[in-house]
Coordinates of C-alpha atoms and ligand atoms in Angstrom, one line a residue:
X1 CA 113.8 100.1 124.3
X2 CA 115.8 97.6 124.6
X3 CA 114.0 95.2 122.6
X4 CA 114.5 98.0 119.8
X5 CA 117.9 97.9 120.3
X6 CA 118.5 94.0 120.0
X7 CA 115.9 94.0 117.1
X8 CA 118.5 95.8 114.7
X9 CA 121.8 94.1 116.5
X10 CA 124.1 92.6 114.1
X11 CA 122.7 89.3 114.8
X12 CA 119.3 90.1 114.3
X13 CA 119.6 91.5 111.0
X14 CA 121.9 89.0 109.3
X15 CA 119.5 86.4 110.0
X16 CA 116.6 88.5 108.9
X17 CA 118.9 89.6 105.8
X18 CA 119.2 85.6 105.1
X19 CA 115.3 84.7 105.8
X20 CA 114.7 87.7 103.2
X21 CA 116.9 86.4 100.4
X22 CA 115.5 82.8 100.8
X23 CA 112.1 84.2 100.6
X24 CA 112.9 86.4 97.6
X25 CA 115.0 83.5 95.9
X26 CA 113.1 80.3 96.7
X27 CA 114.7 77.9 94.6
X28 CA 117.2 80.1 93.3
X29 CA 118.1 80.2 96.6
X30 CA 118.3 76.3 97.0
X31 CA 120.9 75.9 93.7
X32 CA 122.9 78.5 94.6
X33 CA 124.1 77.4 97.7
X34 CA 123.7 73.8 97.0
X35 CA 126.4 74.5 94.4
X36 CA 128.6 76.4 96.8
X37 CA 128.4 73.3 99.0
X38 CA 129.5 70.9 95.8
X39 CA 132.4 73.6 95.4
X40 CA 133.5 74.4 98.7
X41 CA 134.0 70.5 98.9
X42 CA 135.8 70.1 95.7
X43 CA 138.6 72.0 97.8
X44 CA 138.5 68.3 100.2
X45 CA 138.3 66.2 97.2
X46 CA 141.6 68.4 95.4
X47 CA 143.7 67.3 98.9
X48 CA 142.8 64.0 98.7
X49 CA 143.5 63.1 95.2
X50 CA 146.9 65.7 95.1
X51 CA 148.0 63.8 98.2
X52 CA 147.7 60.0 96.5
X53 CA 148.7 61.5 93.3
X54 CA 152.2 62.8 95.0
X55 CA 152.7 59.2 97.2
X56 CA 152.3 57.3 94.1
X57 CA 154.7 59.4 92.3
X58 CA 157.1 58.6 95.5
X59 CA 156.3 55.2 95.4
X60 CA 156.6 54.6 91.9
X61 CA 159.9 56.0 91.9
X62 CA 161.2 53.1 94.3
X63 CA 159.2 50.5 91.9
X64 CA 156.5 50.0 94.4
X65 CA 153.8 51.4 92.1
X66 CA 153.1 51.2 88.4
X67 CA 153.3 54.3 85.8
X68 CA 150.0 53.3 84.9
X69 CA 148.4 53.4 88.9
X70 CA 150.2 57.0 88.4
X71 CA 148.6 57.5 85.1
X72 CA 145.1 57.1 87.1
X73 CA 146.1 59.3 89.5
X74 CA 146.9 62.1 87.3
X75 CA 143.7 62.1 85.6
X76 CA 141.8 61.9 88.5
X77 CA 143.8 64.6 89.6
X78 CA 142.8 66.4 86.0
X79 CA 139.4 65.6 86.5
X80 CA 138.8 67.1 89.7
X81 CA 140.5 70.0 89.0
X82 CA 138.0 70.7 85.7
X83 CA 134.9 70.0 88.2
X84 CA 135.8 72.4 90.1
X85 CA 136.7 75.4 88.0
X86 CA 133.1 74.4 86.3
X87 CA 131.4 75.1 90.1
X88 CA 133.0 77.4 90.7
X89 CA 132.3 79.5 87.4
X90 CA 128.5 78.3 88.0
X91 CA 129.0 79.1 91.9
X92 CA 129.9 83.0 90.5
X93 CA 127.3 83.3 88.0
X94 CA 124.9 82.3 90.3
X95 CA 125.6 84.3 93.1
X96 CA 125.5 87.2 90.6
X97 CA 122.2 86.5 89.1
X98 CA 120.3 85.8 91.7
X99 CA 121.7 88.8 93.6
X100 CA 120.9 90.6 90.8
X101 CA 117.0 89.5 90.3
X102 CA 116.3 90.0 93.6
X103 CA 117.1 93.7 94.1
X104 CA 113.8 94.2 91.8
X105 CA 112.1 92.6 94.2
X106 CA 113.3 93.8 97.3
X107 CA 113.1 97.8 95.5
X108 CA 109.2 96.6 94.9
X109 CA 109.0 95.7 98.3
X110 CA 110.5 98.9 99.6
X111 CA 107.7 101.3 96.9
X112 CA 104.9 98.8 98.7
X113 CA 105.9 99.6 101.9
X114 CA 106.8 103.6 101.2
X115 CA 102.6 103.5 99.8
X116 CA 101.3 102.5 102.9
X117 CA 103.2 104.9 105.8
X118 CA 101.6 108.1 106.7
X119 CA 102.7 110.6 104.3
X120 CA 102.8 112.8 107.3
X121 CA 106.3 110.6 106.9
X122 CA 107.5 112.4 103.8
X123 CA 107.7 115.6 105.3
X124 CA 110.2 114.2 108.1
X125 CA 114.3 115.2 106.5
X126 CA 115.1 111.9 108.0
X127 CA 112.6 109.3 106.6
X128 CA 113.3 111.1 103.5
X129 CA 117.0 110.4 103.9
X130 CA 116.5 106.8 105.1
X131 CA 114.6 106.9 101.8
X132 CA 117.8 107.7 100.1
X133 CA 119.5 105.3 101.8
X134 CA 117.3 102.1 101.9
X135 CA 116.8 102.6 97.6
X136 CA 121.0 102.8 97.7
X137 CA 121.2 99.9 99.5
X138 CA 119.1 97.8 97.0
X139 CA 120.1 99.5 93.9
X140 CA 124.0 99.0 94.5
X141 CA 123.0 95.1 95.1
X142 CA 124.6 95.5 98.5
X143 CA 121.5 93.6 100.6
X144 CA 121.3 91.4 98.2
X145 CA 124.8 90.4 98.1
X146 CA 125.2 90.8 102.0
X147 CA 122.3 88.4 102.5
X148 CA 123.9 85.4 99.9
X149 CA 126.9 86.2 101.2
X150 CA 126.0 85.9 104.9
X151 CA 124.5 82.7 104.4
X152 CA 127.8 81.6 102.0
X153 CA 129.5 81.7 105.4
X154 CA 128.1 78.5 106.6
X155 CA 127.4 77.3 102.8
X156 CA 130.7 77.9 101.5
X157 CA 133.5 79.1 103.7
X158 CA 132.2 77.0 106.6
X159 CA 132.2 73.8 104.9
X160 CA 135.4 74.7 103.2
X161 CA 136.8 75.1 106.8
X162 CA 135.3 72.6 108.3
X163 CA 136.0 69.9 106.0
X164 CA 139.8 70.7 105.6
X165 CA 140.3 71.4 109.0
X166 CA 138.9 67.6 109.8
X167 CA 141.3 66.8 106.9
X168 CA 144.0 68.0 108.7
X169 CA 143.0 66.9 112.3
X170 CA 143.8 63.7 111.2
X171 CA 147.2 65.5 110.7
X172 CA 147.8 67.1 113.6
X173 CA 145.4 68.2 116.2
X174 CA 147.1 71.7 116.5
X175 CA 146.8 72.2 112.7
X176 CA 143.2 73.5 113.0
X177 CA 143.7 75.2 116.1
X178 CA 146.3 77.4 114.8
X179 CA 144.4 78.1 111.4
X180 CA 141.2 78.5 113.7
X181 CA 143.3 81.0 116.2
X182 CA 144.4 83.2 113.6
X183 CA 141.3 84.3 112.6
X184 CA 139.5 85.2 115.6
X185 CA 140.9 88.5 116.4
X186 CA 140.4 89.1 112.1
X187 CA 136.6 87.9 112.9
X188 CA 136.3 90.0 116.1
X189 CA 138.6 93.2 113.7
X190 CA 135.2 93.0 111.6
X191 CA 132.7 93.5 114.5
X192 CA 134.2 96.6 115.8
X193 CA 134.2 97.6 111.7
X194 CA 130.6 97.4 111.2
X195 CA 130.5 100.0 114.1
X196 CA 132.6 102.6 112.2
X197 CA 130.9 102.4 109.0
X198 CA 127.3 102.4 110.8
X199 CA 128.3 105.7 112.6
X200 CA 129.9 106.5 109.4
X201 CA 126.5 106.0 107.3
X202 CA 124.5 108.6 109.8
X203 CA 126.7 111.3 109.6
X204 CA 127.3 111.0 105.7
X205 CA 123.8 110.5 104.7
X206 CA 123.0 114.3 105.3
X207 CA 126.1 115.6 103.5
X208 CA 125.2 113.3 100.2
X209 CA 121.9 114.6 99.6
X210 CA 122.8 118.1 100.0
X211 CA 125.9 117.8 98.0
X212 CA 123.7 115.9 95.0
X213 CA 121.4 118.7 95.1
X214 CA 123.7 121.8 94.8
X215 CA 125.3 119.8 91.8
X216 CA 121.5 118.9 90.6
X217 CA 121.4 123.2 90.8
X218 CA 124.1 123.4 88.8
X219 CA 123.4 121.2 86.4
X220 CA 119.5 119.7 86.1
X221 CA 117.2 121.1 83.5
X222 CA 115.2 122.7 85.9
X223 CA 117.8 124.4 87.4
X224 CA 120.1 125.5 85.1
X225 CA 118.6 128.4 83.7
X226 CA 118.2 130.6 86.9
X227 CA 121.7 129.6 88.3
X228 CA 122.8 130.8 84.8
X229 CA 120.9 134.1 85.0
X230 CA 121.7 134.7 88.6
X231 CA 125.2 134.2 88.2
X232 CA 124.7 131.4 91.4
X233 CA 126.9 129.2 89.8
X234 CA 130.0 130.5 91.6
X235 CA 128.2 129.8 94.8
X236 CA 126.2 126.2 94.3
X237 CA 130.3 125.3 92.4
X238 CA 131.7 126.5 96.1
X239 CA 129.2 124.5 98.3
X240 CA 129.5 121.8 96.1
X241 CA 132.8 121.2 96.6
X242 CA 132.8 121.8 100.3
X243 CA 130.9 119.5 101.2
X244 CA 132.2 116.8 99.2
X245 CA 135.8 117.7 100.8
X246 CA 133.8 117.3 104.3
X247 CA 132.4 113.7 102.9
X248 CA 135.3 113.2 101.5
X249 CA 137.5 113.7 104.6
X250 CA 135.3 112.0 107.0
X251 CA 135.1 108.5 104.7
X252 CA 139.1 108.6 103.9
X253 CA 139.4 108.9 108.2
X254 CA 136.8 105.6 108.6
X255 CA 138.5 104.0 105.7
X256 CA 142.3 104.6 107.4
X257 CA 140.7 103.6 110.1
X258 CA 139.8 99.9 109.3
X259 CA 142.6 99.6 106.5
X260 CA 144.4 99.5 109.8
X261 CA 142.7 97.3 111.7
X262 CA 142.6 95.1 108.4
X263 CA 147.3 95.6 108.1
X264 CA 146.9 94.4 112.1
X265 CA 144.5 91.2 111.1
X266 CA 147.0 90.3 108.2
X267 CA 150.0 90.1 110.2
X268 CA 148.3 87.9 112.1
X269 CA 147.1 85.9 109.4
X270 CA 150.9 85.8 108.6
X271 CA 151.7 84.2 111.7
X272 CA 149.3 81.7 111.5
X273 CA 150.4 80.7 107.5
X274 CA 153.8 80.5 109.4
X275 CA 153.4 78.5 112.2
X276 CA 151.1 76.2 110.2
X277 CA 154.3 75.4 107.1
X278 CA 157.0 75.3 110.1
X279 CA 154.6 72.5 111.4
X280 CA 154.2 70.9 108.2
X281 CA 157.5 71.1 107.3
X282 CA 158.6 68.8 110.7
X283 CA 156.0 66.3 110.0
X284 CA 157.5 65.5 107.2
X285 CA 161.1 65.8 108.1
X286 CA 160.3 63.8 111.4
X287 CA 158.2 61.0 109.1
X288 CA 154.4 61.7 110.1
X289 CA 153.4 62.8 106.9
X290 CA 154.0 61.4 103.9
X291 CA 155.2 63.6 101.0
X292 CA 151.8 63.4 99.1
X293 CA 150.1 64.6 102.2
X294 CA 152.8 67.6 102.8
X295 CA 152.4 68.7 99.3
X296 CA 148.9 68.0 98.6
X297 CA 148.7 70.4 102.4
X298 CA 151.3 72.8 101.5
X299 CA 149.3 73.2 98.3
X300 CA 146.0 74.1 100.3
X301 CA 147.7 75.6 103.4
X302 CA 148.3 79.0 101.0
X303 CA 144.7 78.9 99.5
X304 CA 143.1 78.3 103.0
X305 CA 145.1 81.7 103.7
X306 CA 144.0 83.7 101.0
X307 CA 140.2 82.5 101.1
X308 CA 140.4 83.2 104.9
X309 CA 141.6 86.9 103.6
X310 CA 138.8 86.7 101.2
X311 CA 136.5 86.2 103.7
X312 CA 137.8 88.7 106.5
X313 CA 138.6 91.2 104.2
X314 CA 136.2 90.8 101.3
X315 CA 132.8 90.0 102.5
X316 CA 133.0 90.9 106.0
X317 CA 134.5 94.2 105.5
X318 CA 132.2 94.8 102.7
X319 CA 129.2 93.3 105.1
X320 CA 130.9 95.6 107.6
X321 CA 130.3 98.7 105.6
X322 CA 126.6 97.8 104.5
X323 CA 124.8 96.7 107.8
X324 CA 124.1 99.8 108.8
X325 CA 121.9 100.9 105.0
X326 CA 120.6 97.7 105.9
X327 CA 120.1 98.1 109.7
X328 CA 117.9 101.8 108.1
X329 CA 116.3 99.7 105.8
X330 CA 114.8 97.4 108.1
X331 CA 113.6 99.9 109.9
X332 CA 112.0 101.8 107.6
X333 CA 110.1 98.5 106.6
X334 CA 109.2 97.9 110.0
X335 CA 107.5 101.2 110.3
X336 CA 103.9 101.5 111.2
X337 CA 101.9 101.6 108.4
X338 CA 98.1 104.0 107.8
X339 CA 95.4 101.5 109.3
X340 CA 92.0 102.3 108.9
X341 CA 88.6 100.2 108.2
X342 CA 87.5 100.2 104.7
X343 CA 84.6 101.9 104.7
X344 CA 82.1 102.9 102.3
X345 CA 82.3 106.9 101.7
X346 CA 79.0 108.3 101.3
X347 CA 79.8 112.0 99.9
X348 CA 76.2 113.2 100.1
X349 CA 77.2 113.1 104.1
X350 CA 80.1 115.7 102.8
X351 CA 83.0 116.5 105.3
X352 CA 82.9 117.9 109.1
X353 CA 85.9 119.2 110.2
X354 CA 86.2 120.1 114.3
X355 CA 89.0 121.5 116.2
X356 CA 91.5 120.2 114.0
X357 CA 95.1 120.6 114.8
X358 CA 98.5 120.0 112.6
X359 CA 101.9 120.1 113.4
X360 CA 104.8 119.5 110.8
X361 CA 107.4 117.0 111.8
X362 CA 110.2 118.7 113.1
X363 CA 108.3 122.4 113.9
X364 CA 107.0 123.3 117.1
X365 CA 104.5 125.6 115.7
X366 CA 101.0 124.2 114.7
X367 CA 100.6 124.8 110.4
X368 CA 96.4 124.4 111.3
X369 CA 95.1 125.3 114.4
X370 CA 91.5 124.7 115.9
X371 CA 90.0 124.1 112.9
X372 CA 86.3 124.0 112.1
X373 CA 84.1 123.5 109.2
X374 CA 81.6 121.8 107.1
X375 CA 81.8 121.1 103.6
X376 CA 78.3 120.1 102.3
X377 CA 77.4 117.8 99.4
X378 CA 77.7 119.9 96.5
X379 CA 79.8 122.6 97.7
X380 CA 82.0 124.5 96.2
X381 CA 84.2 126.2 98.4
X382 CA 88.1 128.5 98.2
X383 CA 90.3 128.7 100.8
X384 CA 92.1 131.8 100.7
X385 CA 94.8 133.3 103.5
X386 CA 98.4 134.7 102.8
X387 CA 101.5 132.7 102.5
X388 CA 102.0 130.2 104.8
X389 CA 98.6 130.9 106.4
X390 CA 97.8 126.9 106.3
X391 CA 95.9 126.6 103.1
X392 CA 97.2 123.8 101.7
X393 CA 97.6 121.7 104.8
X394 CA 93.9 122.2 105.9
X395 CA 93.3 121.2 102.3
X396 CA 95.1 117.9 102.7
X397 CA 93.6 116.9 106.4
X398 CA 90.4 117.8 104.7
X399 CA 91.3 115.1 101.7
X400 CA 92.2 112.6 104.4
X401 CA 96.2 112.9 103.0
X402 CA 97.4 114.0 106.3
X403 CA 95.1 112.9 109.9
X404 CA 95.0 115.0 112.4
X405 CA 96.9 115.5 115.7
X406 CA 93.6 116.2 117.3
X407 CA 90.0 116.6 116.6
X408 CA 88.6 114.1 114.1
X409 CA 87.8 115.2 110.3
X410 CA 85.1 113.1 108.8
X411 CA 84.7 112.5 105.2
X412 CA 81.5 111.2 103.5
X413 CA 80.7 110.1 107.3
X414 CA 84.0 108.7 107.8
X415 CA 86.9 109.4 110.6
X416 CA 89.2 109.9 108.5
X417 CA 91.5 108.7 111.7
X418 CA 90.4 105.3 111.7
X419 CA 88.9 105.2 108.1
X420 CA 92.0 103.5 105.1
X421 CA 92.9 106.2 103.0
X422 CA 92.3 103.4 100.4
X423 CA 88.8 104.0 100.6
X424 CA 88.7 108.0 100.9
X425 CA 90.8 108.2 97.5
X426 CA 88.4 105.5 95.9
X427 CA 85.8 109.0 95.3
X428 CA 88.4 111.8 95.5
X429 CA 90.8 113.5 93.3
X430 CA 93.2 116.4 93.2
X431 CA 95.6 119.0 91.3
X432 CA 98.1 120.6 93.5
X433 CA 100.5 123.7 93.3
X434 CA 103.7 120.7 92.6
X435 CA 101.6 118.8 90.3
X436 CA 104.1 116.3 87.8
X437 CA 104.4 116.6 84.5
X438 CA 105.1 113.1 83.3
X439 CA 107.5 111.9 80.6
X440 CA 104.5 109.3 79.1
X441 CA 102.1 110.1 76.4
X442 CA 99.6 112.9 76.4
X443 CA 96.9 110.2 76.8
X444 CA 99.1 108.5 79.8
X445 CA 99.6 111.5 81.4
X446 CA 95.6 112.2 81.6
X447 CA 94.2 108.5 82.1
X448 CA 97.2 107.7 84.9
X449 CA 94.5 106.9 87.5
X450 CA 92.6 104.3 85.3
X451 CA 95.3 103.2 83.1
X452 CA 92.7 100.4 81.7
X453 CA 90.9 102.9 80.1
X454 CA 93.6 104.5 78.3
X455 CA 92.4 103.1 74.8
X456 CA 89.2 104.9 75.0
X457 CA 90.1 107.7 73.5
X458 CA 86.7 109.8 73.5
X459 CA 86.8 110.4 77.0
X460 CA 90.6 111.4 77.4
X461 CA 89.9 114.2 74.1
X462 CA 86.6 115.1 76.1
X463 CA 87.9 116.0 79.1
X464 CA 90.9 118.0 77.6
X465 CA 88.8 119.9 75.5
X466 CA 87.1 120.6 78.5
X467 CA 90.1 122.0 79.8
X468 CA 90.5 123.9 76.5
X469 CA 93.9 122.2 76.3
X470 CA 94.4 122.2 72.3
X471 CA 97.5 122.1 70.3
X472 CA 97.6 120.6 66.6
X473 CA 101.2 119.6 66.9
X474 CA 100.3 116.9 69.9
X475 CA 98.2 114.0 69.3
X476 CA 97.3 111.7 72.4
X477 CA 99.8 109.4 71.0
X478 CA 102.8 112.3 71.4
X479 CA 105.7 111.2 74.2
X480 CA 105.7 114.6 76.6
X481 CA 109.4 114.4 76.8
X482 CA 112.2 115.8 74.9
X483 CA 114.1 113.3 76.6
X484 CA 112.4 110.2 75.7
X485 CA 112.6 111.4 72.0
X486 CA 109.5 113.6 72.2
X487 CA 108.2 117.2 72.7
X488 CA 107.9 119.5 75.9
X489 CA 105.0 122.0 76.4
X490 CA 104.4 125.2 78.0
X491 CA 103.6 125.8 81.4
X492 CA 100.2 126.8 80.7
X493 CA 99.2 123.8 78.4
X494 CA 100.6 121.2 81.7
X495 CA 98.6 123.0 83.9
X496 CA 95.4 122.4 81.9
X497 CA 96.8 118.6 81.3
X498 CA 96.9 118.4 85.0
X499 CA 93.6 120.1 85.7
X500 CA 92.6 117.8 83.0
X501 CA 93.9 114.7 84.8
X502 CA 92.3 115.7 88.2
X503 CA 88.8 115.9 86.2
X504 CA 89.4 112.1 84.3
X505 CA 89.7 110.7 88.1
X506 CA 86.1 109.8 88.9
X507 CA 85.6 111.3 92.3
X508 CA 83.2 112.9 94.6
X509 CA 85.5 115.3 96.1
X510 CA 87.9 117.4 93.9
X511 CA 90.5 119.9 95.1
X512 CA 92.3 122.6 93.3
X513 CA 95.3 123.6 95.3
X514 CA 96.2 126.7 93.5
X515 CA 97.4 124.7 89.7
X516 CA 97.2 127.7 88.2
X517 CA 100.6 129.9 88.7
X518 CA 101.6 129.6 85.2
X519 CA 98.6 131.5 84.1
X520 CA 97.7 135.1 84.2
X521 CA 94.5 136.1 86.5
X522 CA 92.1 136.6 83.7
X523 CA 92.7 133.0 82.3
X524 CA 92.5 131.5 85.7
X525 CA 89.3 133.2 86.6
X526 CA 87.8 131.7 83.1
X527 CA 89.9 128.0 84.3
X528 CA 87.9 127.9 87.5
X529 CA 84.3 129.5 86.4
X530 CA 84.3 126.5 83.9
X531 CA 86.4 124.0 86.5
X532 CA 83.6 124.8 88.2
X533 CA 81.1 124.0 86.2
X534 CA 82.7 121.0 85.3
X535 CA 82.7 119.3 88.1
X536 CA 78.6 120.4 89.5
X537 CA 77.3 118.3 92.8
X538 CA 81.2 117.7 94.0
X539 CA 82.1 119.1 96.7
X540 CA 85.3 120.6 95.3
X541 CA 88.0 122.6 97.5
X542 CA 89.7 125.5 95.6
X543 CA 93.1 127.2 97.2
X544 CA 93.6 130.4 95.4
X545 CA 95.8 133.5 96.5
X546 CA 93.8 135.1 93.2
X547 CA 90.4 136.4 95.7
X548 CA 89.0 137.0 92.1
X549 CA 88.9 133.5 91.8
X550 CA 87.4 132.5 95.1
X551 CA 84.2 134.9 94.1
X552 CA 82.8 131.4 92.3
X553 CA 83.1 129.1 95.1
X554 CA 79.7 129.3 97.2
X555 CA 81.7 129.8 100.8
X556 CA 85.1 131.7 101.1
X557 CA 87.4 130.1 104.2
X558 CA 89.4 132.6 104.8
X559 CA 92.5 131.5 106.8
X560 CA 95.6 133.4 108.7
X561 CA 98.7 132.1 110.6
X562 CA 96.9 128.2 110.6
X563 CA 93.5 129.1 112.0
X564 CA 90.1 129.5 109.7
X565 CA 89.5 133.2 110.6
X566 CA 86.0 133.6 108.4
X567 CA 83.6 131.7 106.5
X568 CA 81.2 133.7 104.2
X569 CA 80.1 134.1 100.6
X570 CA 82.6 137.3 99.3
X571 CA 79.7 140.2 99.9
X572 CA 79.2 138.6 103.3
X573 CA 82.8 139.0 103.8
X574 CA 83.2 142.2 102.1
X575 CA 80.6 143.4 104.8
X576 CA 82.4 142.4 107.8
X577 CA 85.5 144.2 107.1
X578 CA 87.6 141.3 108.1
X579 CA 90.5 140.5 106.7
X580 CA 89.0 139.4 103.5
X581 CA 87.9 143.2 103.0
X582 CA 91.6 144.1 103.5
X583 CA 93.3 141.4 100.9
X584 CA 90.4 142.3 98.2
X585 CA 91.3 146.2 98.5
X586 CA 95.0 145.4 98.6
X587 CA 94.1 143.0 95.3
X588 CA 92.1 145.7 93.6
X589 CA 94.5 148.2 94.5
X590 CA 97.2 146.5 92.2
X591 CA 95.0 146.0 89.7
X592 CA 94.2 149.6 89.3
X593 CA 97.1 151.3 89.6
X594 CA 98.3 148.4 87.2
X595 CA 95.9 149.8 84.5
X596 CA 96.9 152.9 84.6
Ligands
ATP601 N1 106.6 120.3 104.9 C1 106.6 121.2 105.4 N2 107.5 120.6 106.8 C2 107.5 122.0 107.7 N3 106.5 123.0 107.7 C3 105.6 122.7 107.0 C4 105.8 122.3 105.7 N4 104.9 122.5 104.9 C5 104.3 123.7 105.3 N5 104.9 124.1 106.7 C6 104.2 125.4 107.5 O1 103.1 124.9 107.9 C7 102.5 126.4 107.6 C8 101.6 126.7 106.6 O2 101.8 125.9 105.2 P1 101.3 125.7 104.3 O3 101.4 125.1 102.9 O4 99.7 125.0 104.7 O5 100.3 127.5 103.6 P2 99.7 128.1 102.8 O6 98.9 128.7 103.0 O7 99.9 127.0 101.7 O8 100.9 128.8 101.8 P3 101.4 129.4 100.5 O9 100.0 130.2 99.9 O10 103.2 129.8 100.3 O11 101.2 128.3 99.3 C9 103.6 127.2 107.1 O12 104.8 127.8 108.0 C10 104.8 126.4 107.0 O13 106.1 127.3 106.8

């Protein structure tokens, strides 16, 4: 526990982000921070040439120096100023450029990580929250600018304060001490802010998700029809406004606290500035330092305080707001990945599930309990049962998408809990209830599992014909999205494309988890019988509510409350007069009554 906490402590997060930034930016990091060091050192050069110029002016006015010497000093100062400005410009440009470049890299690392964690986590709302926070942390360049700013604490601010302090120390040992002491409370205050903002981040993420959801319910293309027709606009707007109010109240309270801390810090800094100025003035008046030194140091003193303020109130404050999200991002990046051996899956051995239990994150009740079933090579089974009976969960276990909490699932002779999912998925395909309608061309929609073959239009056309997709106005190159200048299709047409996509992928095991809800029962029967013909010799699992469609299967698995309660062919199950027979009678009666 202690180790866990220290791993995500502020110091560890800072160093980790710096290392990540250096690794991602490579040569750019060296260039950016090399320029930062030069830009920082140019300040001390500026002080020295200013000092020299004003000392020469004083001496020239007394006749101890020539005007040409003053002219050279003036030219040197102008040159130094130009170099300072150029360095600052390059520094700013590189800062923005490198941070922006890293956004893509960090995001693709996150996506890669998400593709490697267990699918079960995606059922956990906290995990989804953390994805949301991590994505925002990267998208708004928070991670990139945080890490580079942390490094700049050393390469820019550190170099500046150390070089100026050494110079000041030469003038009076007390001068750098006062500057240092006036900023220690400021830095400590920031640590308090870090804690406050981490708390805010954790509390506000669920609210933000709710508020985004309510906003979508009112304005998204998918939901606006239902929201309007049900007159639910006011309902969602109230929820939206209330959540937004809660969110802004929380944020406002934290911002108020942070502003108060900043005010105190500002006062401390101001006192430091005042004391340093008085000391400097006294030294000049007593002849301890020359007029040139006074002018140069006085000029840079206000710069020191504005830089320190920038460091504290912008860099550190923004960092403290960000660090909460970054901590969550690292926790996500450290999550255990789905492990397992690469293995050869021999589908002639079918699928064997024994005493399988599975519970969703955050639930106490098992979604699947004690399931035992064997599916032989080339067999088609249908899983039926009422809503919430556990059909989809069982299917996901049988194809290795989820690993059982207890019991074993052997797919093609390999235990799914020890086998890397990629080995299993290589020869597996599926079409699910909530299939995706990709905003891409028709060809891409079908061939997404093997885009190298996207130019092989014959294959794509064949599978579309098999699935009886036909529309004269649609070619393989038609963009299926109005948003991207194309067209949209009907629900039934999208379903055929989804099935074609499932069949297009080479597979020895295919799952059809009720992707046919948008077509009528007669059409569904036709699609399933067609599907059975196309997927012959393969292990096929169908999930359906319509028992007439299940008749195509070699065996029907009946589920009730998470358990397999019966297995057999249609006639056997009718004869046993169990759950299946009751469901069959109810569905048949419905069709008879409807037809009358
Ligand atoms: N993501 C989830 N998180 C928590 N519980 C879930 C989740 N998905 C499903 N469940 C629960 O698991 C149980 C089985 O759900 P499952 O989706 O497998 O049933 P189903 O038979 O496929 O239902 P339907 O026919 O309505 O699609 C249900 O009690 C459901 O509430």
